[in-house]
Coordinates of C-alpha atoms (C1' of nucleotides) in Angstrom, one line a residue:
Chain A
X4 CA 21.5 -19.5 6.9
X5 CA 19.8 -18.1 10.0
X6 CA 16.6 -16.3 8.9
X7 CA 16.2 -14.4 12.2
X8 CA 19.3 -15.0 14.2
X9 CA 19.0 -13.0 17.5
X10 CA 22.4 -11.5 17.4
X11 CA 24.2 -8.3 18.2
X12 CA 23.9 -6.7 14.8
X13 CA 21.0 -5.9 12.5
X14 CA 21.0 -7.3 9.1
X15 CA 22.9 -4.9 6.9
X16 CA 21.1 -3.8 3.8
X17 CA 22.6 -2.1 0.8
X18 CA 19.9 0.0 -0.9
X19 CA 20.0 -0.2 -4.7
X20 CA 20.0 2.8 -6.9
X21 CA 16.4 2.6 -7.9
X22 CA 15.3 2.3 -4.3
X23 CA 17.3 5.4 -3.5
X24 CA 15.7 7.3 -6.3
X25 CA 12.2 6.4 -5.0
X26 CA 13.2 7.2 -1.4
X27 CA 14.6 10.5 -2.4
X28 CA 11.5 11.6 -4.1
X29 CA 9.3 10.2 -1.3
X30 CA 11.3 12.2 1.2
X31 CA 10.6 15.3 -0.8
X32 CA 6.9 14.5 -0.8
X33 CA 6.7 13.6 2.9
X34 CA 8.6 16.7 3.9
X35 CA 6.1 18.8 2.0
X36 CA 8.7 20.2 -0.4
X37 CA 6.7 18.4 -3.2
X38 CA 3.0 19.0 -2.8
X39 CA 0.2 17.0 -4.3
X40 CA -0.4 18.4 -7.8
X41 CA 3.2 19.4 -8.3
X42 CA 4.9 18.0 -11.3
X43 CA 7.9 15.8 -10.9
X44 CA 10.4 16.4 -13.7
X45 CA 10.5 14.4 -16.9
X46 CA 12.5 11.2 -16.8
X47 CA 15.4 12.9 -18.6
X48 CA 15.4 15.5 -16.0
X49 CA 15.5 13.0 -13.1
X50 CA 18.3 11.2 -15.0
X51 CA 20.3 14.4 -14.9
X52 CA 19.6 15.2 -11.3
X53 CA 20.2 11.8 -9.9
X54 CA 23.0 10.9 -12.2
X55 CA 21.7 7.4 -13.0
X56 CA 20.4 5.7 -16.0
X57 CA 16.9 6.2 -17.2
X58 CA 16.1 2.5 -16.6
X59 CA 17.0 3.0 -13.0
X60 CA 14.9 6.1 -12.7
X61 CA 12.0 4.3 -14.2
X62 CA 12.2 1.4 -11.8
X63 CA 12.2 3.9 -9.0
X64 CA 9.2 5.6 -10.4
X65 CA 7.3 2.3 -10.5
X66 CA 7.8 2.0 -6.7
X67 CA 6.2 5.4 -6.1
X68 CA 3.5 4.7 -8.6
X69 CA 2.5 1.5 -6.8
X70 CA 2.7 3.4 -3.5
X71 CA 0.1 5.8 -4.9
X72 CA 2.4 8.8 -4.3
X73 CA 2.7 9.7 -8.0
X74 CA 0.5 9.4 -11.0
X75 CA 0.7 9.8 -14.7
X76 CA -1.8 11.9 -16.5
X77 CA -2.8 9.6 -19.3
X78 CA 0.7 8.4 -20.2
X79 CA 2.0 11.9 -19.9
X80 CA 3.4 14.1 -17.2
X81 CA 4.2 12.7 -13.8
X82 CA 2.9 14.5 -10.8
X83 CA 2.5 14.1 -7.1
X84 CA -0.8 12.9 -5.7
X85 CA -2.4 12.0 -2.4
X86 CA -2.6 8.2 -2.1
X87 CA -6.2 7.4 -2.4
X88 CA -7.9 5.5 0.4
X89 CA -9.6 3.1 -1.9
X90 CA -6.3 1.9 -3.4
X91 CA -4.7 1.4 -0.1
X92 CA -7.7 -0.4 1.3
X93 CA -7.7 -2.6 -1.7
X94 CA -4.1 -3.7 -0.9
X95 CA -5.1 -4.3 2.7
X96 CA -8.0 -6.4 1.8
X97 CA -5.8 -8.5 -0.4
X98 CA -3.4 -9.0 2.4
X99 CA -6.2 -10.1 4.7
X100 CA -7.3 -12.6 2.1
X101 CA -3.7 -13.9 1.7
X102 CA -3.4 -14.2 5.5
X103 CA -6.6 -16.3 5.4
X104 CA -8.5 -14.3 8.0
X105 CA -11.8 -15.9 8.9
X106 CA -15.3 -14.4 8.6
X107 CA -15.4 -14.5 12.4
X108 CA -12.5 -12.1 12.6
X109 CA -14.2 -9.9 9.9
X110 CA -17.4 -10.0 11.8
X111 CA -16.0 -9.1 15.2
X112 CA -14.0 -6.3 13.7
X113 CA -17.0 -5.0 11.9
X114 CA -19.0 -4.9 15.1
X115 CA -16.4 -2.7 16.7
X116 CA -15.6 -0.5 13.8
X117 CA -19.2 0.1 12.6
X118 CA -20.4 0.9 16.1
X119 CA -17.6 3.4 16.4
X120 CA -18.5 4.8 13.1
X121 CA -22.2 5.2 13.8
X122 CA -21.4 6.9 17.1
X123 CA -19.3 9.5 15.5
X124 CA -21.7 9.8 12.6
X125 CA -24.5 10.7 15.0
X126 CA -22.4 13.6 16.3
X127 CA -21.0 14.8 13.1
X128 CA -23.3 14.0 10.1
X129 CA -24.3 17.0 8.0
X130 CA -27.3 17.5 5.9
X131 CA -25.3 16.5 2.8
X132 CA -24.4 13.2 4.5
X133 CA -28.0 12.5 5.3
X134 CA -29.1 13.4 1.8
X135 CA -26.5 11.0 0.4
X136 CA -27.7 8.2 2.8
X137 CA -31.3 8.9 1.7
X138 CA -30.4 8.6 -1.9
X139 CA -28.7 5.3 -1.2
X140 CA -31.7 4.1 0.7
X141 CA -34.1 5.1 -2.1
X142 CA -32.0 3.1 -4.6
X143 CA -31.9 0.1 -2.3
X144 CA -35.6 0.1 -1.8
X145 CA -36.0 0.0 -5.6
X146 CA -33.6 -2.9 -5.9
X147 CA -34.9 -5.3 -3.3
X148 CA -34.8 -8.2 -5.8
X149 CA -31.3 -7.5 -7.2
X150 CA -28.8 -9.1 -4.8
X151 CA -25.7 -7.8 -6.7
X152 CA -26.9 -4.2 -6.7
X153 CA -28.1 -4.4 -3.2
X154 CA -24.8 -5.7 -1.9
X155 CA -23.1 -2.8 -3.7
X156 CA -25.5 -0.3 -2.1
X157 CA -25.0 -1.9 1.3
X158 CA -21.2 -1.4 0.9
X159 CA -21.8 2.1 -0.2
X160 CA -24.2 2.8 2.7
X161 CA -21.6 2.0 5.3
X162 CA -18.9 3.9 3.4
X163 CA -21.2 6.9 3.5
X164 CA -21.7 6.5 7.2
X165 CA -18.0 6.3 7.7
X166 CA -17.6 9.5 5.7
X167 CA -20.3 11.1 7.8
X168 CA -18.3 10.3 10.9
X169 CA -15.9 13.0 9.8
X170 CA -13.0 10.9 11.0
X171 CA -10.7 9.9 8.3
X172 CA -8.6 7.6 10.5
X173 CA -11.7 5.6 11.4
X174 CA -12.8 5.7 7.8
X175 CA -9.6 4.3 6.6
X176 CA -9.4 1.7 9.4
X177 CA -12.7 0.2 8.6
X178 CA -12.4 0.1 4.9
X179 CA -10.3 -3.0 4.3
X180 CA -12.6 -5.1 6.4
X181 CA -15.7 -3.5 4.9
X182 CA -14.5 -4.3 1.3
X183 CA -14.6 -8.0 2.3
X184 CA -17.5 -7.9 4.7
X185 CA -20.4 -6.1 3.1
X186 CA -20.2 -7.6 -0.4
X187 CA -21.1 -10.9 1.2
X188 CA -24.6 -9.6 1.8
X189 CA -25.2 -10.5 -1.8
X190 CA -24.9 -14.1 -0.8
X191 CA -27.3 -13.6 2.1
X192 CA -29.9 -11.7 0.0
X193 CA -29.7 -14.5 -2.5
X194 CA -30.1 -17.3 -0.1
X195 CA -32.2 -15.9 2.7
X196 CA -35.7 -14.8 1.7
X197 CA -36.2 -12.0 4.2
X198 CA -32.5 -10.9 4.1
X199 CA -32.9 -8.0 1.7
X200 CA -36.0 -6.6 3.6
X201 CA -34.2 -6.8 7.0
X202 CA -31.2 -5.0 5.6
X203 CA -33.1 -2.1 4.1
X204 CA -35.2 -1.8 7.2
X205 CA -32.2 -1.6 9.4
X206 CA -30.7 1.1 7.1
X207 CA -33.9 3.1 7.5
X208 CA -33.6 3.0 11.3
X209 CA -30.0 3.9 11.1
X210 CA -30.6 7.0 8.9
X211 CA -33.5 8.1 11.2
X212 CA -31.4 7.6 14.3
X213 CA -28.5 9.6 12.8
X214 CA -31.0 12.4 11.7
X215 CA -32.5 12.4 15.3
X216 CA -29.0 12.4 16.8
X217 CA -30.1 9.5 18.9
X218 CA -26.9 7.7 19.7
X219 CA -28.5 4.8 21.7
X220 CA -31.0 4.0 19.0
X221 CA -28.2 4.2 16.4
X222 CA -25.9 1.8 18.3
X223 CA -28.8 -0.5 18.9
X224 CA -29.7 -0.8 15.2
X225 CA -26.2 -1.0 14.0
X226 CA -25.6 -3.9 16.4
X227 CA -28.7 -5.6 15.2
X228 CA -27.8 -5.0 11.6
X229 CA -24.3 -6.6 11.9
X230 CA -25.6 -9.5 14.0
X231 CA -28.2 -10.0 11.4
X232 CA -25.5 -10.4 8.9
X233 CA -24.0 -13.2 11.0
X234 CA -27.4 -15.0 11.3
X235 CA -28.0 -14.6 7.6
X236 CA -24.5 -15.9 6.8
X237 CA -25.0 -19.0 8.9
X238 CA -28.6 -19.5 7.6
X239 CA -27.1 -19.3 4.0
X240 CA -25.2 -22.4 5.0
X241 CA -21.8 -20.9 5.4
X242 CA -19.4 -21.5 8.3
X243 CA -18.3 -18.3 10.0
X244 CA -14.9 -19.8 10.8
X245 CA -14.0 -20.4 7.1
X246 CA -11.3 -18.1 5.6
X247 CA -12.5 -15.4 3.3
X248 CA -10.6 -16.5 0.2
X249 CA -13.6 -18.0 -1.4
X250 CA -15.4 -14.7 -1.6
X251 CA -12.5 -13.0 -3.2
X252 CA -12.9 -14.4 -6.7
X253 CA -16.0 -12.3 -7.2
X254 CA -14.5 -9.3 -5.5
X255 CA -11.6 -9.2 -7.8
X256 CA -14.1 -8.9 -10.6
X257 CA -16.0 -6.1 -8.9
X258 CA -12.8 -4.3 -8.2
X259 CA -11.8 -4.2 -11.8
X260 CA -14.8 -2.0 -12.6
X261 CA -13.9 0.3 -9.6
X262 CA -10.3 0.8 -10.6
Chain B
X114 CA -10.3 18.9 -21.5
X115 CA -13.0 17.6 -19.2
X116 CA -11.4 16.1 -16.2
X117 CA -14.4 14.3 -15.0
X118 CA -17.1 14.5 -17.6
X119 CA -20.2 12.7 -16.4
X120 CA -20.8 10.7 -19.5
X121 CA -22.1 7.4 -20.7
X122 CA -18.7 5.7 -20.9
X123 CA -15.9 5.1 -18.5
X124 CA -12.6 6.5 -19.3
X125 CA -10.8 3.9 -21.3
X126 CA -7.4 2.9 -20.1
X127 CA -4.8 1.0 -22.0
X128 CA -2.7 -1.0 -19.6
X129 CA 1.0 -0.9 -20.4
X130 CA 3.0 -4.1 -20.7
X131 CA 4.8 -3.7 -17.4
X132 CA 1.4 -3.4 -15.6
X133 CA 0.1 -6.5 -17.3
X134 CA 3.1 -8.4 -16.2
X135 CA 2.5 -7.3 -12.6
X136 CA -1.2 -8.1 -12.8
X137 CA -0.6 -11.5 -14.3
X138 CA 1.7 -12.5 -11.5
X139 CA -0.6 -10.9 -8.9
X140 CA -3.6 -12.9 -10.3
X141 CA -1.5 -16.1 -9.9
X142 CA -0.8 -15.2 -6.3
X143 CA -4.4 -14.2 -5.4
X144 CA -5.8 -17.3 -7.0
X145 CA -3.5 -19.4 -4.9
X146 CA -1.6 -20.9 -7.8
X147 CA 1.5 -19.2 -6.5
X148 CA 1.8 -19.6 -2.8
X149 CA 3.8 -17.6 -0.3
X150 CA 7.3 -19.1 -0.3
X151 CA 7.1 -20.2 -3.9
X152 CA 9.8 -19.0 -6.2
X153 CA 8.9 -16.8 -9.2
X154 CA 11.2 -17.6 -12.1
X155 CA 14.3 -15.7 -12.9
X156 CA 13.9 -12.5 -14.9
X157 CA 15.1 -14.3 -18.0
X158 CA 12.4 -16.9 -17.5
X159 CA 9.7 -14.3 -17.2
X160 CA 11.1 -12.6 -20.3
X161 CA 10.5 -15.9 -22.1
X162 CA 7.1 -16.5 -20.7
X163 CA 5.7 -13.1 -21.2
X164 CA 7.5 -12.4 -24.4
X165 CA 8.6 -8.9 -23.4
X166 CA 11.9 -7.2 -22.7
X167 CA 13.7 -7.6 -19.5
X168 CA 13.4 -3.9 -18.6
X169 CA 9.6 -4.3 -18.9
X170 CA 9.6 -7.4 -16.7
X171 CA 11.7 -5.6 -14.1
X172 CA 9.4 -2.6 -14.0
X173 CA 6.5 -5.0 -13.4
X174 CA 8.4 -6.7 -10.6
X175 CA 9.0 -3.3 -9.0
X176 CA 5.2 -2.9 -8.7
X177 CA 4.8 -6.2 -7.0
X178 CA 7.8 -5.5 -4.8
X179 CA 6.3 -2.3 -3.5
X180 CA 2.9 -4.0 -3.0
X181 CA 4.7 -6.5 -0.7
X182 CA 3.7 -9.5 -2.8
X183 CA 7.2 -10.5 -3.7
X184 CA 10.5 -10.2 -2.1
X185 CA 14.1 -10.7 -2.9
X186 CA 16.3 -12.9 -0.8
X187 CA 19.2 -10.5 -0.3
X188 CA 19.5 -9.5 -3.9
X189 CA 18.9 -13.0 -5.0
X190 CA 16.0 -15.2 -6.0
X191 CA 12.5 -13.7 -6.2
X192 CA 9.8 -15.4 -4.2
X193 CA 6.2 -14.8 -3.2
X194 CA 5.6 -13.6 0.3
X195 CA 2.7 -12.6 2.5
X196 CA 2.5 -8.8 2.5
X197 CA 3.6 -7.9 6.0
X198 CA 1.3 -5.8 8.1
X199 CA 4.0 -3.5 9.2
X200 CA 4.8 -2.4 5.7
X201 CA 1.2 -1.9 4.7
X202 CA 0.5 0.0 7.9
X203 CA 3.4 2.2 7.2
X204 CA 2.0 3.2 3.9
X205 CA -1.4 3.9 5.5
X206 CA 0.2 6.0 8.2
X207 CA 2.0 8.0 5.5
X208 CA -1.3 8.5 3.7
X209 CA -2.9 9.8 6.9
X210 CA -0.1 12.3 7.3
X211 CA -0.4 13.5 3.7
X212 CA -4.1 13.9 4.2
X213 CA -3.4 16.0 7.2
X214 CA -5.6 14.1 9.7
X215 CA -5.7 15.8 13.1
X216 CA -4.7 14.4 16.4
X217 CA -8.3 14.5 17.4
X218 CA -9.2 12.1 14.7
X219 CA -6.3 9.9 15.8
X220 CA -7.4 10.1 19.4
X221 CA -11.1 9.3 18.7
X222 CA -10.2 6.4 16.5
X223 CA -7.7 5.1 19.1
X224 CA -10.4 5.1 21.8
X225 CA -12.7 2.9 19.6
X226 CA -10.0 0.6 18.3
X227 CA -8.1 0.1 21.5
X228 CA -11.3 -0.6 23.5
X229 CA -12.2 -3.2 20.9
X230 CA -8.8 -4.7 21.1
X231 CA -8.7 -5.0 24.8
X232 CA -12.1 -6.6 24.9
X233 CA -11.0 -9.3 22.5
X234 CA -7.7 -9.7 24.3
X235 CA -9.5 -10.4 27.5
X236 CA -11.3 -13.2 25.9
X237 CA -8.5 -14.6 23.8
X238 CA -5.1 -13.8 25.4
X239 CA -2.8 -16.8 25.9
X240 CA -0.1 -17.4 28.5
X241 CA 2.5 -16.5 25.8
X242 CA 0.7 -13.2 25.2
X243 CA 0.7 -12.4 28.9
X244 CA 4.4 -13.3 29.2
X245 CA 5.2 -11.0 26.3
X246 CA 3.2 -8.2 27.9
X247 CA 5.0 -8.8 31.2
X248 CA 8.4 -8.7 29.5
X249 CA 7.4 -5.4 27.9
X250 CA 6.2 -4.1 31.3
X251 CA 9.5 -5.0 33.0
X252 CA 11.5 -3.2 30.4
X253 CA 9.2 -0.2 30.7
X254 CA 9.6 0.0 34.5
X255 CA 13.3 -0.1 34.0
X256 CA 13.2 2.8 31.5
X257 CA 11.0 5.3 33.3
X258 CA 13.5 8.1 32.6
X259 CA 14.1 7.4 28.9
X260 CA 11.2 8.9 26.9
X261 CA 12.3 7.6 23.6
X262 CA 12.6 4.0 24.8
X263 CA 9.4 4.3 26.7
X264 CA 7.5 5.5 23.7
X265 CA 8.8 2.5 21.7
X266 CA 7.7 0.2 24.5
X267 CA 4.3 1.8 24.7
X268 CA 3.8 1.3 20.9
X269 CA 4.9 -2.3 21.4
X270 CA 2.7 -2.9 24.3
X271 CA -0.4 -2.0 22.4
X272 CA 0.8 -4.0 19.4
X273 CA 1.2 -7.0 21.7
X274 CA -2.3 -6.4 23.0
X275 CA -3.6 -6.3 19.4
X276 CA -1.9 -9.6 18.7
X277 CA -3.4 -11.1 21.9
X278 CA -6.8 -10.2 20.5
X279 CA -6.3 -13.0 18.0
X280 CA -8.1 -10.9 15.4
X281 CA -5.9 -10.0 12.6
X282 CA -8.5 -7.8 11.0
X283 CA -8.6 -5.7 14.1
X284 CA -4.9 -5.8 14.4
X285 CA -4.4 -4.5 11.0
X286 CA -7.1 -1.9 11.3
X287 CA -5.6 -0.3 14.4
X288 CA -2.0 -0.3 13.3
X289 CA -1.8 2.7 11.0
X290 CA -3.3 4.9 13.6
X291 CA -1.2 3.3 16.3
X292 CA 2.0 4.1 14.4
X293 CA 1.2 7.7 14.6
X294 CA -0.5 7.8 17.9
X295 CA 1.6 6.0 20.5
X296 CA 5.0 7.4 19.5
X297 CA 3.7 10.8 20.7
X298 CA 3.9 9.5 24.2
X299 CA 7.6 10.3 24.0
X300 CA 6.6 14.0 23.8
X301 CA 4.3 13.6 26.8
X302 CA 6.8 11.7 28.9
X303 CA 9.3 14.4 28.2
X304 CA 7.1 17.3 29.0
X305 CA 4.8 16.0 31.7
X306 CA 6.6 14.9 34.9
X307 CA 4.1 12.3 36.0
X308 CA 3.4 11.1 32.4
X309 CA 5.7 8.1 32.4
X310 CA 4.5 6.8 35.8
X311 CA 0.9 7.0 34.9
X312 CA 1.5 5.2 31.6
X313 CA 3.3 2.3 33.2
X314 CA 0.8 2.1 36.0
X315 CA -2.1 1.9 33.4
X316 CA -0.2 -0.8 31.6
X317 CA 0.1 -2.8 34.8
X318 CA -3.7 -2.6 35.4
X319 CA -4.3 -3.6 31.9
X320 CA -2.1 -6.7 32.1
X321 CA -3.7 -7.7 35.4
X322 CA -7.2 -7.2 34.0
X323 CA -6.5 -9.3 31.0
X324 CA -4.9 -12.0 33.2
X325 CA -8.0 -11.9 35.4
X326 CA -10.3 -12.0 32.3
X327 CA -12.0 -8.9 33.8
X328 CA -13.5 -7.1 30.8
X329 CA -15.0 -4.2 32.7
X330 CA -11.8 -3.5 34.5
X331 CA -9.9 -3.8 31.3
X332 CA -12.2 -1.4 29.4
X333 CA -12.1 1.1 32.3
X334 CA -8.3 1.2 32.4
X335 CA -7.9 1.4 28.6
X336 CA -10.3 4.3 28.5
X337 CA -8.4 6.0 31.3
X338 CA -5.1 5.3 29.5
X339 CA -6.1 6.8 26.2
X340 CA -7.8 9.8 27.8
X341 CA -4.7 10.3 29.8
X342 CA -2.8 10.6 26.6
X343 CA -5.1 13.4 25.6
X344 CA -4.6 15.2 28.8
X345 CA -0.9 14.8 28.6
X346 CA -0.9 15.9 25.1
X347 CA -2.7 19.1 26.0
X348 CA -0.6 19.7 29.1
X349 CA 2.5 19.4 26.9
X350 CA 1.2 22.5 25.2
X351 CA 0.0 20.9 22.0
X352 CA -3.3 21.5 20.2
X353 CA -5.3 18.4 19.6
X354 CA -6.7 19.8 16.4
X355 CA -3.4 20.3 14.7
X356 CA -2.5 17.9 11.9
X357 CA -0.1 15.1 12.6
X358 CA 2.5 16.1 10.1
X359 CA 4.9 17.6 12.6
X360 CA 5.4 14.3 14.4
X361 CA 6.3 12.5 11.3
X362 CA 9.8 13.7 10.9
X363 CA 10.9 11.7 13.9
X364 CA 8.8 8.8 12.9
X365 CA 10.5 8.4 9.6
X366 CA 13.7 8.1 11.6
X367 CA 12.3 5.5 13.9
X368 CA 10.9 3.6 11.0
X369 CA 14.3 3.2 9.3
X370 CA 15.4 1.0 12.2
X371 CA 12.3 -1.1 12.1
X372 CA 12.5 -1.8 8.4
Chain C
dA229 C1' -6.1 39.3 -37.8
dT230 C1' -8.1 34.7 -36.9
dG231 C1' -8.8 30.0 -37.2
dC232 C1' -7.1 25.6 -39.0
dC233 C1' -3.9 22.1 -40.3
dA234 C1' 0.4 19.8 -41.0
dA235 C1' 5.1 19.3 -39.9
dC236 C1' 8.0 19.2 -36.1
dC237 C1' 9.7 18.3 -31.2
dT238 C1' 9.3 16.0 -26.7
dT239 C1' 8.3 12.3 -23.8
dT240 C1' 7.1 7.9 -22.6
dG241 C1' 7.0 2.8 -23.3
dT242 C1' 9.5 -0.8 -25.1
dC243 C1' 13.3 -3.1 -27.1
dG244 C1' 18.1 -5.0 -27.8
dG245 C1' 22.5 -5.6 -26.0
dA246 C1' 26.3 -5.1 -22.6
dC247 C1' 29.0 -5.5 -18.3
dA248 C1' 30.4 -5.6 -13.2
dA249 C1' 29.3 -7.6 -8.9
dA250 C1' 27.8 -11.1 -6.0
dG251 C1' 25.6 -15.8 -5.0
dG252 C1' 25.9 -20.6 -5.8
dG253 C1' 27.8 -24.8 -7.3
dA254 C1' 31.4 -27.9 -9.0
dC255 C1' 35.9 -29.4 -8.6
dG256 C1' 40.2 -30.2 -7.0
dA257 C1' 43.9 -29.7 -3.1
dA258 C1' 45.3 -30.2 1.6
Chain D
dT252 C1' 36.3 -34.0 5.3
dT253 C1' 37.2 -29.3 4.8
dC254 C1' 38.6 -25.5 2.3
dG255 C1' 39.6 -22.5 -1.4
dT256 C1' 39.2 -21.5 -6.2
dC257 C1' 37.1 -21.3 -10.7
dC258 C1' 33.0 -20.9 -13.4
dC259 C1' 28.2 -20.1 -14.3
dT260 C1' 24.0 -17.7 -13.3
dT261 C1' 21.5 -13.8 -11.9
dT262 C1' 20.8 -9.3 -10.7
dG263 C1' 21.6 -4.2 -10.9
dT264 C1' 23.0 -0.8 -13.9
dC265 C1' 24.2 1.3 -18.1
dC266 C1' 24.0 2.6 -23.2
dG267 C1' 21.6 3.3 -27.3
dA268 C1' 17.6 3.1 -30.2
dC269 C1' 12.8 3.6 -32.0
dA270 C1' 7.6 3.8 -32.4
dA271 C1' 3.6 6.1 -30.6
dA272 C1' 1.2 9.7 -28.7
dG273 C1' 0.9 14.5 -26.8
dG274 C1' 2.1 19.0 -27.4
dT275 C1' 4.1 23.0 -30.1
dT276 C1' 4.9 25.9 -33.9
dG277 C1' 4.7 27.8 -38.1
dG278 C1' 2.4 28.5 -42.3
dC279 C1' -1.8 28.8 -45.0
dA280 C1' -6.6 29.9 -46.1
dT281 C1' -10.2 32.9 -45.1

DNA sequence: ATGCCAACCTTTGTCGGACAAAGGGACGAA
DNA sequence: TTCGTCCCTTTGTCCGACAAAGGTTGGCAT
């Protein structure tokens, strides 16, 4: 059988009933006729409307559930919801791991994305954003000898910056890489003595630069901060060209708390 | 009922059987014990192993199917597969639409992401990449008066560039925005007389710059190219601060061909 | 009348079984 | 060898059923 025969015709696909159920509901949502927060009917109701069996309806609902388009209130009513970034980013991160991307790819993408973020953040950050960053910084300074907590705070720091950029496209674009990238600072803080101090110092400069609306200073320190990660990573004895799978075991543990 | 009571304990959640089935299989995949291409057993086999009903197994499989972790060969055997970027990006794009991101967010993210892409592409592009870009360019030059086709080729052009960057993290990060951003060039080509010509001309310069490994030139023309989109968009009478939902109706049509 | 409790009803999650359709393999005929 | 046919397996769908948990309602005590 030819897997990808370059022929005249596209491969024909017959959608099954449960897929059509899911697609029908999805269309309603995407077209705005079902809005986030609206209830979708009970299963019995959907059975009546679609004229298929409940099992079929349920399989369709599972697709939407995994897509993050619908949610159940504690085993109860089914209603439409906005797919949450975190869940989507999670999936993306997993895909990156499965595709065996290297830390080098992660690093180079982080340089680009975080520089973009900081630039927007300098323009757009509000007082609330700065307050949140300061709170994060205070906690980090109090946790200099706790690599696990520090890595979590580092991840959060950059997520807060992304939020401060007021650009949700950028925020979403950076998140999958960030979920794999920043948690590795745990490793660095653990293995490189001055790692934690350098990290917190860089964060301090970044907050100050954002507060002062100084774009050049912000770019400078963000670049230093990310490049510092690379040096720390190598000094911790890791090869930047290795795939990220190894880190993932711990991440999956972390993720369980988050979900 | 307190929806988000800030208490001592996390909300307890009892995973249902079908979720546990999905998670069990997902763990096998993420841990590498099931590799892409491997077959998962038949439903009957999973029923035996998990000790649950077939309906339950099937609902679990639907979750994995939607996550892109497993696939069915034309209604037949179930096997593990690498989640395809396109499908994930699709979901992300949908989420962006539902969150009503604006064209401005899209535009600003595109500047950052495409500049990052072109920079890596200049360093990393192979002869094959350049050949693919040239082929795209040839088709575009032959379709100057076909906005729909031209928009598709524009989208593909930038996807090829992203591939040429040899950075899959970056490639994945830019795709969701790209799927919403570049198809709008159809609108521009249709409403702005010189739009198509300027687009193709910019692509020409970009290919040449990549071939010449001239990073400055490449950055220059990419910036012009994206800023040109903005001018065209405004000249076509659209407001850059409007949310992207409107464009999505057509996109969902396009997407059906691609999937 | 008001507040509380118990008996209902509804809905989901799970189970068991059933059958048509389609893929795949074995087997025999040309 | 090649081809068609029959049979087995597997999936997609359907039907019916039941326990558990949330919600509702009506009655009862105050």
